Backbone as ProteinMPNN parsed JSONL, in Angstrom:
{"seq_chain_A": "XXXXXXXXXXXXXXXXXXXXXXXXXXXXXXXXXXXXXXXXXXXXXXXXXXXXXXXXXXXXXXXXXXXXXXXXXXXXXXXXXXXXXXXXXXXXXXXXXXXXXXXXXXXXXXX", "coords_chain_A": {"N_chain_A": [[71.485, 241.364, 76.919], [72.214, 239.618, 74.013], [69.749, 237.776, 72.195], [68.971, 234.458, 70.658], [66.682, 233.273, 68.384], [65.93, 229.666, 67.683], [65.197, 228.289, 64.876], [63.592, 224.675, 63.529], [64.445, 223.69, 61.345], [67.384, 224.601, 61.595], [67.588, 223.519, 63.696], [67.415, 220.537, 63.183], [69.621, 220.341, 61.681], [71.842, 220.599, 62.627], [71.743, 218.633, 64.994], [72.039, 216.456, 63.068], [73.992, 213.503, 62.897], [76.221, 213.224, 61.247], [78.962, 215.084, 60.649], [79.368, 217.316, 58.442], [79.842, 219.567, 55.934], [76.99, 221.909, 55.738], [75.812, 220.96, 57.967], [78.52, 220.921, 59.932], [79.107, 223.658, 59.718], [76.321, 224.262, 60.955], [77.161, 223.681, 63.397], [79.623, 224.712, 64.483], [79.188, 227.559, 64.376], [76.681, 227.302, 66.263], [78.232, 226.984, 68.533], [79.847, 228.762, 68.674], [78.293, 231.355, 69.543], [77.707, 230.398, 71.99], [80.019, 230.093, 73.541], [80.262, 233.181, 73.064], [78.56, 233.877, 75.251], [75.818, 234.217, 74.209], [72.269, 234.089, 74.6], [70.694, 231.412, 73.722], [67.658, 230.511, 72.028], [64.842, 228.177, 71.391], [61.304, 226.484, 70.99], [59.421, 224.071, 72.308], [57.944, 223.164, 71.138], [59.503, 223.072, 68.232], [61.682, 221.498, 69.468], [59.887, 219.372, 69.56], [58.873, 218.696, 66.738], [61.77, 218.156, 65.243], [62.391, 215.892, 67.12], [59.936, 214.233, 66.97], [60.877, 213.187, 63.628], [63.462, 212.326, 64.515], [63.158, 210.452, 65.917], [61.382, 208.245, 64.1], [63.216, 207.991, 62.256], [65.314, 206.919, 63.316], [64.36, 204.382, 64.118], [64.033, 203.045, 61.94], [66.657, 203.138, 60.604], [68.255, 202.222, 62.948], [69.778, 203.683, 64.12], [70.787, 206.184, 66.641], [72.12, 208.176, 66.93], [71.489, 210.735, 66.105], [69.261, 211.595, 67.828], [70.607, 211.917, 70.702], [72.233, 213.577, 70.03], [70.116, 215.655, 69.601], [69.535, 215.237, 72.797], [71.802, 216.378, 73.641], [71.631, 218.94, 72.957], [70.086, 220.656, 74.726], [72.517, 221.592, 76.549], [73.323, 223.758, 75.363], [70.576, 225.212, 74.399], [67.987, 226.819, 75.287], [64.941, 225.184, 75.895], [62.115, 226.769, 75.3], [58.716, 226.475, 76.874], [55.158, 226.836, 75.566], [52.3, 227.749, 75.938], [48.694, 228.208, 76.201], [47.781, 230.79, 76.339], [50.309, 231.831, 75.861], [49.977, 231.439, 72.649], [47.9, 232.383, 72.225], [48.91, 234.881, 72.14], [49.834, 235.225, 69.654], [49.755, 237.815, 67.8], [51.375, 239.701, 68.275], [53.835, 238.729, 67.758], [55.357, 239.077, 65.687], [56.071, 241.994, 66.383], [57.304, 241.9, 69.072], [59.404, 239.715, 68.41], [60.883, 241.669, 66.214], [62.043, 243.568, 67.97], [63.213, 242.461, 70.359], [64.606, 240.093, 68.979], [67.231, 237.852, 67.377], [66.094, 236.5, 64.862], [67.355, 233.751, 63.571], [67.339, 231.813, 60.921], [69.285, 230.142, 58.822], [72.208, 230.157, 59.789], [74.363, 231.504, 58.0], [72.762, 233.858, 56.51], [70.699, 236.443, 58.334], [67.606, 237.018, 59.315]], "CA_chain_A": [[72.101, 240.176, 76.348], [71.247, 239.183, 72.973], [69.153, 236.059, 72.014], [69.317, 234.31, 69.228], [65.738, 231.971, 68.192], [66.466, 228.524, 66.239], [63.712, 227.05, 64.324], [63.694, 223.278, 64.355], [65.516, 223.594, 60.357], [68.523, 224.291, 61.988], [68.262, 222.233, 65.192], [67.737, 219.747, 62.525], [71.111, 220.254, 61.182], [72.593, 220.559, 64.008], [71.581, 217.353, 65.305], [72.67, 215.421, 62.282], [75.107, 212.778, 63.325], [77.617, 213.408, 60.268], [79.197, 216.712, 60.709], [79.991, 218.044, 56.9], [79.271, 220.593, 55.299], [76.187, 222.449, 56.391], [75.883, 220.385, 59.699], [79.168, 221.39, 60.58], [78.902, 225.14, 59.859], [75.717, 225.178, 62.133], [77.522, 223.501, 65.134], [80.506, 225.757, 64.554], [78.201, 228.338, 64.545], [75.988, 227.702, 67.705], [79.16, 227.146, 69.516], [80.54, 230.371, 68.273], [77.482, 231.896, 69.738], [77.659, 229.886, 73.294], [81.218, 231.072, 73.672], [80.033, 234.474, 73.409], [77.383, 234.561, 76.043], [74.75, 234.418, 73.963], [71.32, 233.101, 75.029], [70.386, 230.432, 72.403], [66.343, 229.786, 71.638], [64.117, 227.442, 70.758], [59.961, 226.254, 71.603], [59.447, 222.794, 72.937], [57.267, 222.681, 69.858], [60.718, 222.801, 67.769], [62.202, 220.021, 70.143], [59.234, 218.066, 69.384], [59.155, 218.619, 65.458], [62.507, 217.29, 65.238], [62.233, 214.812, 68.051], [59.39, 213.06, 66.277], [61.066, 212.809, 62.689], [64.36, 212.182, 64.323], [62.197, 209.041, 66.34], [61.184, 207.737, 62.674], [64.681, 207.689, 61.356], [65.769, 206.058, 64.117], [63.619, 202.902, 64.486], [64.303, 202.732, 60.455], [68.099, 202.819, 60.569], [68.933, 201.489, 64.07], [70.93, 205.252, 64.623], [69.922, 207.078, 67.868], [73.239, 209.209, 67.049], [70.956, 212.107, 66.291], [68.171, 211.498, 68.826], [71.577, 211.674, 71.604], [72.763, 215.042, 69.515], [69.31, 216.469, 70.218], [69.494, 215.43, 73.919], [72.708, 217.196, 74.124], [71.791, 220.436, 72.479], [69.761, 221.15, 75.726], [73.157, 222.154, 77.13], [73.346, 224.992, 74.345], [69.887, 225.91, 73.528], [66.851, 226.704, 76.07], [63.337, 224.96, 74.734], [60.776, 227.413, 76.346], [57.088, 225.94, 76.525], [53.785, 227.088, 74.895], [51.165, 228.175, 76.382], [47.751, 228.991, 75.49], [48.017, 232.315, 76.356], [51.396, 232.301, 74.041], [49.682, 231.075, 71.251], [47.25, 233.472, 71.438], [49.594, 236.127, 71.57], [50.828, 235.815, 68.256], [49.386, 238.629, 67.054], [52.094, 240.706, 68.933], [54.804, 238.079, 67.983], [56.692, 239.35, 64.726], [56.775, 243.122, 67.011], [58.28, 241.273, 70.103], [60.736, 239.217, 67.268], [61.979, 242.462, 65.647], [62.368, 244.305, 69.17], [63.81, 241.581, 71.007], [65.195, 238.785, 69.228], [67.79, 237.806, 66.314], [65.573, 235.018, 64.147], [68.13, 233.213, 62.411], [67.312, 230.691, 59.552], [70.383, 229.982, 58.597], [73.84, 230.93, 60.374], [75.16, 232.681, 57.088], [71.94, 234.359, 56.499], [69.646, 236.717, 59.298], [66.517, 237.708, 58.945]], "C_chain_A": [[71.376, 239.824, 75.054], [70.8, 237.948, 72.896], [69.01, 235.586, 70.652], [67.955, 232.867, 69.113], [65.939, 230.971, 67.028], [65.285, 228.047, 66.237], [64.329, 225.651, 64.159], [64.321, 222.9, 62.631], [66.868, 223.616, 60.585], [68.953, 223.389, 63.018], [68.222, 220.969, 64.281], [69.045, 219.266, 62.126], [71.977, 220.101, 62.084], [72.762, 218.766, 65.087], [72.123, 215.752, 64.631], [73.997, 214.582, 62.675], [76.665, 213.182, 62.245], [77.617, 214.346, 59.924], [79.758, 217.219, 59.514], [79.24, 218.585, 56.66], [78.351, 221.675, 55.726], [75.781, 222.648, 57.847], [76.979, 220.857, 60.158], [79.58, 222.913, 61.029], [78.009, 225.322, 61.047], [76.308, 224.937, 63.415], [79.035, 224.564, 65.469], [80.028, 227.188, 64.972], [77.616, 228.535, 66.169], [77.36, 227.656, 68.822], [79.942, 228.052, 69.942], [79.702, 231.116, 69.328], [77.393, 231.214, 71.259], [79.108, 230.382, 73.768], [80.983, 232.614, 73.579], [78.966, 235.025, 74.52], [76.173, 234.437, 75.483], [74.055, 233.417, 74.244], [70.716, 232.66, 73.522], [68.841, 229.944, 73.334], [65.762, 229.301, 71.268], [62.594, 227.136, 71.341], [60.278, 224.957, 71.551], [58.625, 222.14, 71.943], [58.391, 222.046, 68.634], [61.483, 221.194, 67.769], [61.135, 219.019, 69.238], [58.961, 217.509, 67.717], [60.005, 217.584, 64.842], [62.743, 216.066, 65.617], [61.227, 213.582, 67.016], [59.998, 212.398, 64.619], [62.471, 211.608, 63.321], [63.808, 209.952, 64.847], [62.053, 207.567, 65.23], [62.503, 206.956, 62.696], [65.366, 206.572, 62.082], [65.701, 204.62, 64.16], [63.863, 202.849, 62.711], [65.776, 202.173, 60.42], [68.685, 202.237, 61.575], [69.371, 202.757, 64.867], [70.31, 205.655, 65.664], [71.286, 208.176, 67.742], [72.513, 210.695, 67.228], [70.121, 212.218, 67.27], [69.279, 211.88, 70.351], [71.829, 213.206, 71.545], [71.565, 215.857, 70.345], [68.807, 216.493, 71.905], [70.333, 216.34, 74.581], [72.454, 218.909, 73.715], [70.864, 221.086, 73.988], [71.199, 222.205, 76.734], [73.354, 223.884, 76.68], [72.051, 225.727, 74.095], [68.938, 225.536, 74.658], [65.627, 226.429, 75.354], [62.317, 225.523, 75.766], [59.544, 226.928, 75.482], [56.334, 227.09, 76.041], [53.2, 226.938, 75.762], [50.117, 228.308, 75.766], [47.45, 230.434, 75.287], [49.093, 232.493, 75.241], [50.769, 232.2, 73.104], [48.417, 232.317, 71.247], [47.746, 235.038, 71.335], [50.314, 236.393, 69.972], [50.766, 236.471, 67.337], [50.509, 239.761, 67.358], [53.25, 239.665, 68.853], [55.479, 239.534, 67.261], [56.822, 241.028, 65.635], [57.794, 242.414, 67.896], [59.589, 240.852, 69.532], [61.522, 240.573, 67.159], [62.89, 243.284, 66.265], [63.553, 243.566, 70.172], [64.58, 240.653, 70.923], [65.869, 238.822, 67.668], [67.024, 236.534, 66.213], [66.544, 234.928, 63.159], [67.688, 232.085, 61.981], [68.169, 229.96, 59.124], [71.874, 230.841, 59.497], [74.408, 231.696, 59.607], [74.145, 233.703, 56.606], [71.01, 234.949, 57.94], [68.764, 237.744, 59.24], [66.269, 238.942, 60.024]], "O_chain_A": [[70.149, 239.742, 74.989], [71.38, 237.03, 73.475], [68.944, 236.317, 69.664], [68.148, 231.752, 69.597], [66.073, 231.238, 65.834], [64.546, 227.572, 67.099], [65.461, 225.434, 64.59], [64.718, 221.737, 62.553], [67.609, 222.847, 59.974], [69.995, 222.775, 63.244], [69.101, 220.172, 64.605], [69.479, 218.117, 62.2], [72.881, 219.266, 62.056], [73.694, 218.151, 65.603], [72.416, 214.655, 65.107], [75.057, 215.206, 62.723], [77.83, 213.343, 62.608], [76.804, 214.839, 59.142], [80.902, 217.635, 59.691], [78.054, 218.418, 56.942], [79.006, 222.607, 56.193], [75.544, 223.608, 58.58], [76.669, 221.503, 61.159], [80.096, 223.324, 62.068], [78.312, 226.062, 61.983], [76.133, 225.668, 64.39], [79.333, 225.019, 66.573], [80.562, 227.815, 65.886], [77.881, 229.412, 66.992], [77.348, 228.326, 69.854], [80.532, 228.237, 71.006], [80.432, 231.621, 70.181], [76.617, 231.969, 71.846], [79.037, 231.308, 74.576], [81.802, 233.257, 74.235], [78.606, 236.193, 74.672], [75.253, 234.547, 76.293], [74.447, 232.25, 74.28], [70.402, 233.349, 72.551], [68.686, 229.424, 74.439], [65.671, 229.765, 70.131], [62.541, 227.637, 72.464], [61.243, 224.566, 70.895], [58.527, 220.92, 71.812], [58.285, 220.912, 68.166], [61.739, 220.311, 66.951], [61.481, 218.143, 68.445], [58.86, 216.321, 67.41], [59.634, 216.59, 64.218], [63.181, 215.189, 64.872], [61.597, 212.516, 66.524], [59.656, 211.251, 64.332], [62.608, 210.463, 62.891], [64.025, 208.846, 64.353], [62.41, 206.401, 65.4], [62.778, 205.797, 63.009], [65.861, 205.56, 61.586], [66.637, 203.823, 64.22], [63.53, 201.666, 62.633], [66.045, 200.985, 60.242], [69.723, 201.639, 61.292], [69.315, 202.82, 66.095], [69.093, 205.472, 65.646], [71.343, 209.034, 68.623], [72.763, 211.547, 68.08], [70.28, 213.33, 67.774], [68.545, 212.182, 71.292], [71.732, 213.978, 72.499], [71.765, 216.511, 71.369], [68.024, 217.326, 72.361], [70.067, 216.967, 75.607], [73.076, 219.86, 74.187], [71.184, 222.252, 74.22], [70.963, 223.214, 77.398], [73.478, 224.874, 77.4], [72.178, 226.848, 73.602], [68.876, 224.381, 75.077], [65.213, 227.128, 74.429], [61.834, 224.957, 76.747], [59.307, 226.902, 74.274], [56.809, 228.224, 76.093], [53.427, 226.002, 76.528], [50.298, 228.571, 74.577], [46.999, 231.033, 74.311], [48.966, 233.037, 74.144], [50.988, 233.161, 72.368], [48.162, 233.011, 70.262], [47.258, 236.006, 70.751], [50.966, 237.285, 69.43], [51.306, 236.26, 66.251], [50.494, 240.747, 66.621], [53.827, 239.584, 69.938], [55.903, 240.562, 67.79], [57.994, 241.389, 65.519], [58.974, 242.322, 67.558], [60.666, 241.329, 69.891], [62.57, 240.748, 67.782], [63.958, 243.712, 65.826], [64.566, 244.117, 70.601], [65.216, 240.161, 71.855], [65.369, 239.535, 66.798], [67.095, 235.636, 67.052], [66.682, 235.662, 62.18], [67.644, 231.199, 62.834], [67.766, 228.805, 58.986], [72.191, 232.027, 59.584], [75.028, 232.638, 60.1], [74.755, 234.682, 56.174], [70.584, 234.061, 58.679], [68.965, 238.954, 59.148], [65.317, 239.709, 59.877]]}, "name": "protein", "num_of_chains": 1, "seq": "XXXXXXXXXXXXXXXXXXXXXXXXXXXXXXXXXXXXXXXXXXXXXXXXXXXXXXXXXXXXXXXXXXXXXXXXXXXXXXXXXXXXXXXXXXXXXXXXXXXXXXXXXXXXXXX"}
């Protein structure tokens, strides 16, 4: 099965309450990609990246629209934990990455 890892730039987008343009490509996108079976990735580090800016924005503007978005993307996207042991594997990441996993950056772009 393929997997597909999202850094916390796109769960960003993704999360954005107002779906144009960019934002709406990536949710078109991951949904494209949940309709096909595919397993959708992310680290709990990611979650929390976003989580804390989206936190900010929040208590600034009143909005929890996105803070709601990023509760729901759990349905779509697994946030596997960190470890210490992970982290010190990451000398043997980018092999594991190129062997194992599509890192996408962007949805119209993959590295």
């Amino acid at each position: 099965m393929p997997i597909v890892w999202m850094d916390s730039g796109i769960i960003g987008l993704i999360t954005n309450p107002y779906k144009q343009g960019e934002s709406a490509d990536c949710e078109r996108w991951l949904l494209g990609l949940s309709a096909k079976g595919i397993c959708i990735v992310s680290s709990v580090l990611c979650d929390y990246e976003v989580r804390r800016n989206l936190i900010l924005e929040s208590k600034r503007t009143g909005n929890r629209d996105s803070l709601n978005n990023l509760d729901e993307l759990t349905d779509f996207v697994s946030f596997l934990s960190v470890s210490d042991k992970s982290l010190k594997c990451g000398d043997n990441y980018r092999t594991v990455c190129r062997s194992s996993f599509t890192y996408v950056t962007h949805p119209q772009r993959q590295d």
